[in-house]
Coordinates of C-alpha atoms in Angstrom, one line a residue:
M1 CA 11.9 -2.1 33.2
A2 CA 12.2 -4.5 30.2
E3 CA 13.9 -3.1 27.1
L4 CA 11.6 -1.7 24.4
E5 CA 12.3 -2.0 20.7
L6 CA 12.4 1.0 18.4
R7 CA 9.2 -0.3 16.7
H8 CA 7.5 -0.1 20.0
L9 CA 8.5 3.5 20.5
R10 CA 7.2 4.4 17.0
L11 CA 4.0 2.6 17.8
V12 CA 3.4 4.6 21.0
C13 CA 4.2 7.9 19.3
A14 CA 1.8 7.1 16.5
I15 CA -1.0 6.4 18.9
A16 CA -0.3 9.7 20.7
E17 CA -0.3 11.6 17.4
E18 CA -3.5 10.2 16.0
P19 CA -7.1 10.9 17.2
S20 CA -8.0 7.2 17.5
L21 CA -6.5 3.7 17.7
T22 CA -8.1 2.9 14.3
R23 CA -6.3 5.9 12.6
A24 CA -3.0 4.9 14.3
A25 CA -3.4 1.3 13.0
A26 CA -4.0 2.6 9.5
R27 CA -0.9 4.8 9.7
L28 CA 1.3 1.9 10.9
G29 CA -0.2 -0.5 8.3
V30 CA -1.5 -3.0 10.9
S31 CA -4.9 -4.0 12.1
Q32 CA -6.6 -2.3 15.0
P33 CA -6.8 -5.5 17.1
S34 CA -3.1 -6.2 16.5
L35 CA -2.1 -2.7 17.5
S36 CA -4.3 -2.9 20.7
A37 CA -2.7 -6.2 21.6
T38 CA 0.8 -4.9 21.1
L39 CA 0.0 -1.8 23.2
Q40 CA -1.2 -4.0 26.0
R41 CA 2.1 -6.0 25.9
I42 CA 4.1 -2.8 26.1
E43 CA 2.0 -1.6 29.1
R44 CA 2.6 -4.9 30.9
R45 CA 6.3 -4.6 30.3
L46 CA 6.4 -1.1 31.7
G47 CA 4.0 -1.9 34.6
G48 CA 1.7 1.0 33.9
Q49 CA -1.0 2.3 31.6
L50 CA 0.1 4.6 28.7
F51 CA -3.3 5.7 27.4
E52 CA -6.8 5.9 28.6
R53 CA -9.7 5.3 26.2
E54 CA -12.2 8.2 26.1
R55 CA -15.1 8.9 23.8
T56 CA -13.0 11.4 21.9
G57 CA -10.1 9.1 21.5
M58 CA -7.0 8.0 23.4
R59 CA -5.8 10.3 26.3
V60 CA -2.1 10.0 27.2
T61 CA -1.4 9.3 30.9
E62 CA 1.5 10.8 32.8
L63 CA 3.6 7.7 32.2
G64 CA 2.6 7.8 28.5
A65 CA 3.5 11.5 28.1
Y66 CA 7.0 10.7 29.6
L67 CA 7.5 7.8 27.3
V68 CA 6.3 9.7 24.2
S69 CA 8.6 12.7 24.8
S70 CA 11.6 10.4 25.5
A71 CA 10.8 8.2 22.5
R72 CA 10.8 11.2 20.2
V73 CA 14.3 12.1 21.3
V74 CA 15.5 8.5 20.8
L75 CA 13.8 8.1 17.4
A76 CA 15.2 11.5 16.2
D77 CA 18.7 10.4 17.3
M78 CA 18.3 7.1 15.5
E79 CA 17.1 8.8 12.3
S80 CA 20.2 11.0 12.5
L81 CA 22.4 8.0 13.1
L82 CA 20.9 6.1 10.1
A83 CA 21.2 9.2 7.9
G84 CA 24.8 9.6 8.8
A85 CA 25.5 5.9 8.1
D86 CA 23.6 6.1 4.8
A87 CA 25.6 9.1 3.7
R88 CA 28.8 7.0 4.3
T89 CA 27.5 4.0 2.4
R90 CA 25.4 5.7 -0.2
A91 CA 25.3 4.4 -3.7
P92 CA 27.5 6.3 -6.2
A93 CA 26.4 9.8 -7.2
G94 CA 23.5 9.6 -9.6
A95 CA 22.1 6.3 -8.4
L96 CA 18.3 6.4 -7.9
R97 CA 16.5 3.9 -5.6
I98 CA 12.9 3.2 -6.2
G99 CA 10.4 0.8 -4.5
A100 CA 7.0 -0.6 -5.4
C101 CA 4.4 -3.1 -4.1
P102 CA 4.3 -6.4 -6.0
G103 CA 3.3 -6.1 -9.6
A104 CA 4.5 -5.0 -13.0
I105 CA 4.7 -1.2 -12.4
G106 CA 8.0 -1.4 -10.4
P107 CA 10.0 -3.1 -13.2
N108 CA 8.4 -0.9 -15.8
L109 CA 9.1 2.3 -13.8
A110 CA 12.8 1.3 -13.3
R111 CA 13.2 0.8 -17.0
G112 CA 11.4 4.0 -17.9
I113 CA 13.5 6.2 -15.5
T114 CA 16.7 5.3 -17.4
E115 CA 15.2 6.6 -20.6
I116 CA 14.3 10.0 -19.1
L117 CA 16.7 10.9 -16.3
P118 CA 20.5 11.3 -16.6
T119 CA 21.2 8.0 -14.8
D120 CA 21.5 4.4 -15.7
D121 CA 22.0 3.3 -12.1
V122 CA 18.5 2.4 -10.8
T123 CA 17.8 -0.1 -8.0
L124 CA 14.3 -1.6 -7.4
E125 CA 12.9 -2.8 -4.1
V126 CA 9.6 -4.8 -4.1
A127 CA 8.0 -5.1 -0.7
G128 CA 4.8 -4.5 1.3
I129 CA 3.6 -1.0 1.9
G130 CA 4.8 -0.9 5.5
Q131 CA 8.4 -1.7 4.6
L132 CA 8.4 0.7 1.7
A133 CA 7.1 3.5 3.9
Q134 CA 9.8 2.9 6.5
D135 CA 12.5 2.9 3.8
L136 CA 11.2 6.2 2.4
E137 CA 11.2 7.7 5.9
S138 CA 14.8 6.6 6.5
R139 CA 15.8 7.7 2.9
R140 CA 16.9 4.2 1.9
L141 CA 14.6 4.8 -1.0
D142 CA 14.2 7.9 -3.2
F143 CA 10.7 7.2 -4.6
A144 CA 8.1 4.5 -4.2
V145 CA 4.7 3.6 -5.7
L146 CA 2.5 2.7 -2.7
D147 CA -0.9 0.9 -3.1
E148 CA -3.6 1.7 -0.5
C149 CA -7.3 1.3 -0.3
A150 CA -9.2 4.5 -1.0
G151 CA -10.1 6.3 2.3
V152 CA -7.3 4.5 4.3
P153 CA -4.4 6.9 5.1
L154 CA -1.0 5.9 3.8
P155 CA 1.3 4.7 6.6
T156 CA 3.6 7.7 6.1
S157 CA 4.4 10.8 8.0
D158 CA 3.9 14.5 7.0
R159 CA 7.6 14.6 6.1
L160 CA 7.0 12.7 2.8
D161 CA 5.5 14.2 -0.3
T162 CA 2.7 12.3 -2.2
R163 CA 1.0 12.5 -5.5
L164 CA -1.9 10.4 -6.6
L165 CA -1.4 8.3 -9.8
V166 CA -4.7 6.5 -10.2
A167 CA -7.7 5.2 -8.3
E168 CA -8.5 1.8 -9.7
P169 CA -11.1 -0.9 -9.1
V170 CA -10.0 -4.2 -7.6
F171 CA -11.0 -7.3 -9.6
V172 CA -11.2 -10.9 -8.5
A173 CA -9.1 -13.8 -9.8
L174 CA -10.8 -17.2 -10.2
S175 CA -9.9 -20.5 -11.7
E176 CA -10.7 -20.7 -15.4
G177 CA -13.0 -23.6 -14.6
H178 CA -14.9 -21.8 -11.9
P179 CA -18.6 -21.3 -12.8
L180 CA -18.4 -17.6 -12.0
A181 CA -15.6 -17.1 -14.5
E182 CA -18.2 -17.3 -17.3
R183 CA -19.8 -14.1 -16.1
P184 CA -18.7 -10.6 -17.4
T185 CA -18.8 -9.3 -13.8
V186 CA -18.9 -11.1 -10.4
E187 CA -21.1 -10.1 -7.5
L188 CA -19.0 -10.1 -4.3
A189 CA -21.9 -11.7 -2.4
D190 CA -21.6 -14.7 -4.8
L191 CA -18.1 -15.4 -3.4
A192 CA -19.3 -16.0 0.1
P193 CA -18.7 -19.8 -0.1
E194 CA -15.2 -19.4 -1.4
D195 CA -11.8 -19.8 0.3
W196 CA -9.6 -16.7 -0.1
A197 CA -5.9 -16.3 -0.7
I198 CA -4.6 -12.9 0.5
A199 CA -1.5 -11.1 1.7
P200 CA -0.6 -11.4 5.4
M201 CA -1.5 -8.5 7.7
R202 CA 2.1 -7.5 8.0
D203 CA 2.3 -6.7 4.3
G204 CA -0.7 -4.3 4.2
N205 CA -4.4 -3.8 4.9
D206 CA -5.8 -6.2 2.2
Q207 CA -7.5 -8.4 4.8
V208 CA -9.1 -5.4 6.5
V209 CA -10.3 -4.0 3.2
L210 CA -11.7 -7.4 2.0
S211 CA -13.5 -7.9 5.3
R212 CA -15.1 -4.5 5.2
A213 CA -16.3 -5.0 1.6
C214 CA -17.6 -8.5 2.4
A215 CA -19.4 -7.2 5.5
V216 CA -21.3 -4.8 3.3
A217 CA -22.1 -7.7 0.9
G218 CA -23.5 -9.6 3.9
F219 CA -20.8 -12.2 4.7
R220 CA -17.5 -12.8 6.3
P221 CA -14.7 -13.9 4.0
R222 CA -13.1 -17.3 4.7
I223 CA -9.4 -16.4 4.5
R224 CA -7.7 -19.8 4.1
H225 CA -4.3 -18.9 2.7
E226 CA -1.9 -16.0 3.5
V227 CA 0.3 -15.6 0.5
N228 CA 2.7 -12.6 -0.2
E229 CA 4.1 -13.8 -3.5
P230 CA 2.0 -13.2 -6.6
A231 CA 3.2 -16.2 -8.6
T232 CA 2.4 -18.6 -5.7
C233 CA -1.1 -16.9 -5.4
R234 CA -1.7 -17.4 -9.1
E235 CA -0.8 -21.1 -8.9
L236 CA -3.1 -21.6 -6.0
V237 CA -6.0 -19.8 -7.7
A238 CA -5.4 -21.7 -11.0
A239 CA -5.6 -25.0 -9.2
G240 CA -9.0 -24.1 -7.8
G241 CA -7.8 -23.8 -4.2
A242 CA -8.9 -20.3 -3.6
V243 CA -10.1 -17.0 -5.1
A244 CA -8.1 -13.8 -4.7
L245 CA -8.2 -10.0 -5.1
A246 CA -6.5 -9.0 -8.4
Q247 CA -5.1 -5.9 -9.9
P248 CA -7.3 -4.8 -12.9
T249 CA -4.3 -4.9 -15.2
S250 CA -3.9 -8.6 -14.6
R251 CA -4.2 -10.8 -17.6
D252 CA -6.4 -13.9 -18.1
G253 CA -4.5 -17.1 -18.9
S254 CA -2.5 -19.9 -17.3
G255 CA -5.6 -21.2 -15.7
I256 CA -6.7 -17.8 -14.3
A257 CA -9.8 -15.7 -15.1
V258 CA -9.7 -12.1 -13.9
R259 CA -13.2 -10.5 -13.7
P260 CA -14.5 -7.1 -12.5
L261 CA -16.5 -7.0 -9.2
A262 CA -19.9 -5.6 -9.8
G263 CA -20.4 -2.1 -8.5
D264 CA -16.6 -1.6 -7.7
P265 CA -16.9 -2.4 -4.0
I266 CA -13.1 -2.0 -3.5
I267 CA -11.1 1.0 -4.9
L268 CA -7.3 0.9 -4.7
E269 CA -5.3 4.1 -4.9
R270 CA -1.7 4.2 -6.2
W271 CA 0.5 7.0 -5.0
L272 CA 4.0 8.2 -5.9
V273 CA 5.7 9.0 -2.6
W274 CA 9.1 10.6 -2.0
H275 CA 11.2 12.4 0.6
P276 CA 11.4 16.1 -0.3
A277 CA 15.0 16.3 1.1
G278 CA 16.2 13.3 -0.9
P279 CA 19.0 13.7 -3.4
H280 CA 16.6 13.2 -6.4
A281 CA 13.6 15.1 -5.1
Q282 CA 14.0 17.7 -7.8
H283 CA 13.2 15.0 -10.4
A284 CA 9.8 14.2 -8.8
A285 CA 7.8 15.5 -11.8
D286 CA 9.9 13.4 -14.2
V287 CA 9.6 10.3 -12.0
Y288 CA 5.8 10.9 -11.8
R289 CA 5.6 10.9 -15.6
C290 CA 7.7 7.8 -15.7
A291 CA 5.3 6.1 -13.3
A292 CA 2.4 7.3 -15.4
R293 CA 3.8 5.8 -18.5
A294 CA 4.7 2.6 -16.6
Y295 CA 1.1 2.3 -15.5
L296 CA -0.3 3.0 -19.0
S297 CA 1.9 0.3 -20.5
Q298 CA -0.2 -2.3 -18.5
L299 CA -3.6 -0.8 -19.3
D300 CA -4.6 -3.0 -22.3
R301 CA -3.7 -6.3 -20.6
N302 CA -7.3 -6.6 -19.5
P303 CA -10.0 -5.4 -21.9
D304 CA -12.5 -5.0 -19.0
Y305 CA -10.2 -2.6 -17.3
R306 CA -9.6 -0.6 -20.5
R307 CA -13.4 -0.1 -20.8
W308 CA -13.6 0.9 -17.1
W309 CA -10.7 3.4 -17.6
D310 CA -12.5 5.1 -20.5
R311 CA -15.7 5.4 -18.5
H312 CA -14.0 6.9 -15.4
P313 CA -11.8 9.8 -16.5
E314 CA -12.1 11.2 -12.9
A315 CA -10.0 8.3 -11.6
H316 CA -6.9 9.2 -13.6
R317 CA -7.0 12.9 -14.3
Q318 CA -3.6 13.7 -12.8
L319 CA -1.9 10.8 -14.5
S320 CA -3.4 11.6 -17.9
A321 CA -2.6 15.3 -17.6
A322 CA 1.0 14.6 -16.7
I323 CA 1.7 12.8 -19.9
G324 CA -0.6 14.7 -22.2
E325 CA -2.8 11.7 -23.0
P326 CA -6.5 12.4 -23.7
V327 CA -8.5 11.6 -20.7
V328 CA -10.9 9.4 -22.7
R329 CA -9.7 7.4 -25.7
V330 CA -11.7 8.4 -28.8
G331 CA -13.5 5.5 -30.4
A332 CA -13.0 3.1 -27.5

């Protein structure tokens, strides 16, 4: 039997623990076709079927049950090994490790933590949601802000604690010279002829989310460029080579126009996630307040988003309550 990698063992366990292949894919932060293809490769290596598809979901075969039970032992041993190694190489006492998806909230959070907590030793990791989730599970990170589409489960286990920061609309970034940039809002259907620049599948579910929203709008997006670095994406959009999904806190300028999508067809949720057994877990409420302030520091970068924020207090009740800010700004 060919050797299996640890990621293959995690994949098989996730499929066994979820009611469907689609849910397992969402948990792992991959597409369902990609997960199905990987499962088929594993089964070919083993020479037998691990799961049978049924109307109610995936049923584990005898071979699959053996592999899953053995894999859980191996993964538990590996987690123990990593925790032991981490304890021997851990940063000095008081150091706090945070992570965030690309954007301004990570640096702002790191700076804010040093102003509230009794530590000036904060490290920041910026990565895709899948990598951040793994680092939280293995306790290589203490806290992380994870971005995920509303209704799509975070790729984390029940061992992690989560708290919602905000549910925000996704905007679109266009070249300043694009005809649609003159409109106050852009209909998603009007972007059907455009080329798109978007993060690769390995870094999150952006492509799946975009495809679903475009399907509702009556077209299939033409994903021309896979880009995982925001500055490169902005340069590509500014040059007129593509359009892209954009955080609503993004500024206009440098050749970019950021506009709301009519009807808010895509809603992104931002979550603070942490391991309850981590060395700084007792500071979760303080870190949440830091993350809330870090988010609010970006709010007025885009006037369109500030107006949306004031019209939708339900999208940020927990965040506003945590820092005592009024839910709706008077006189906005």
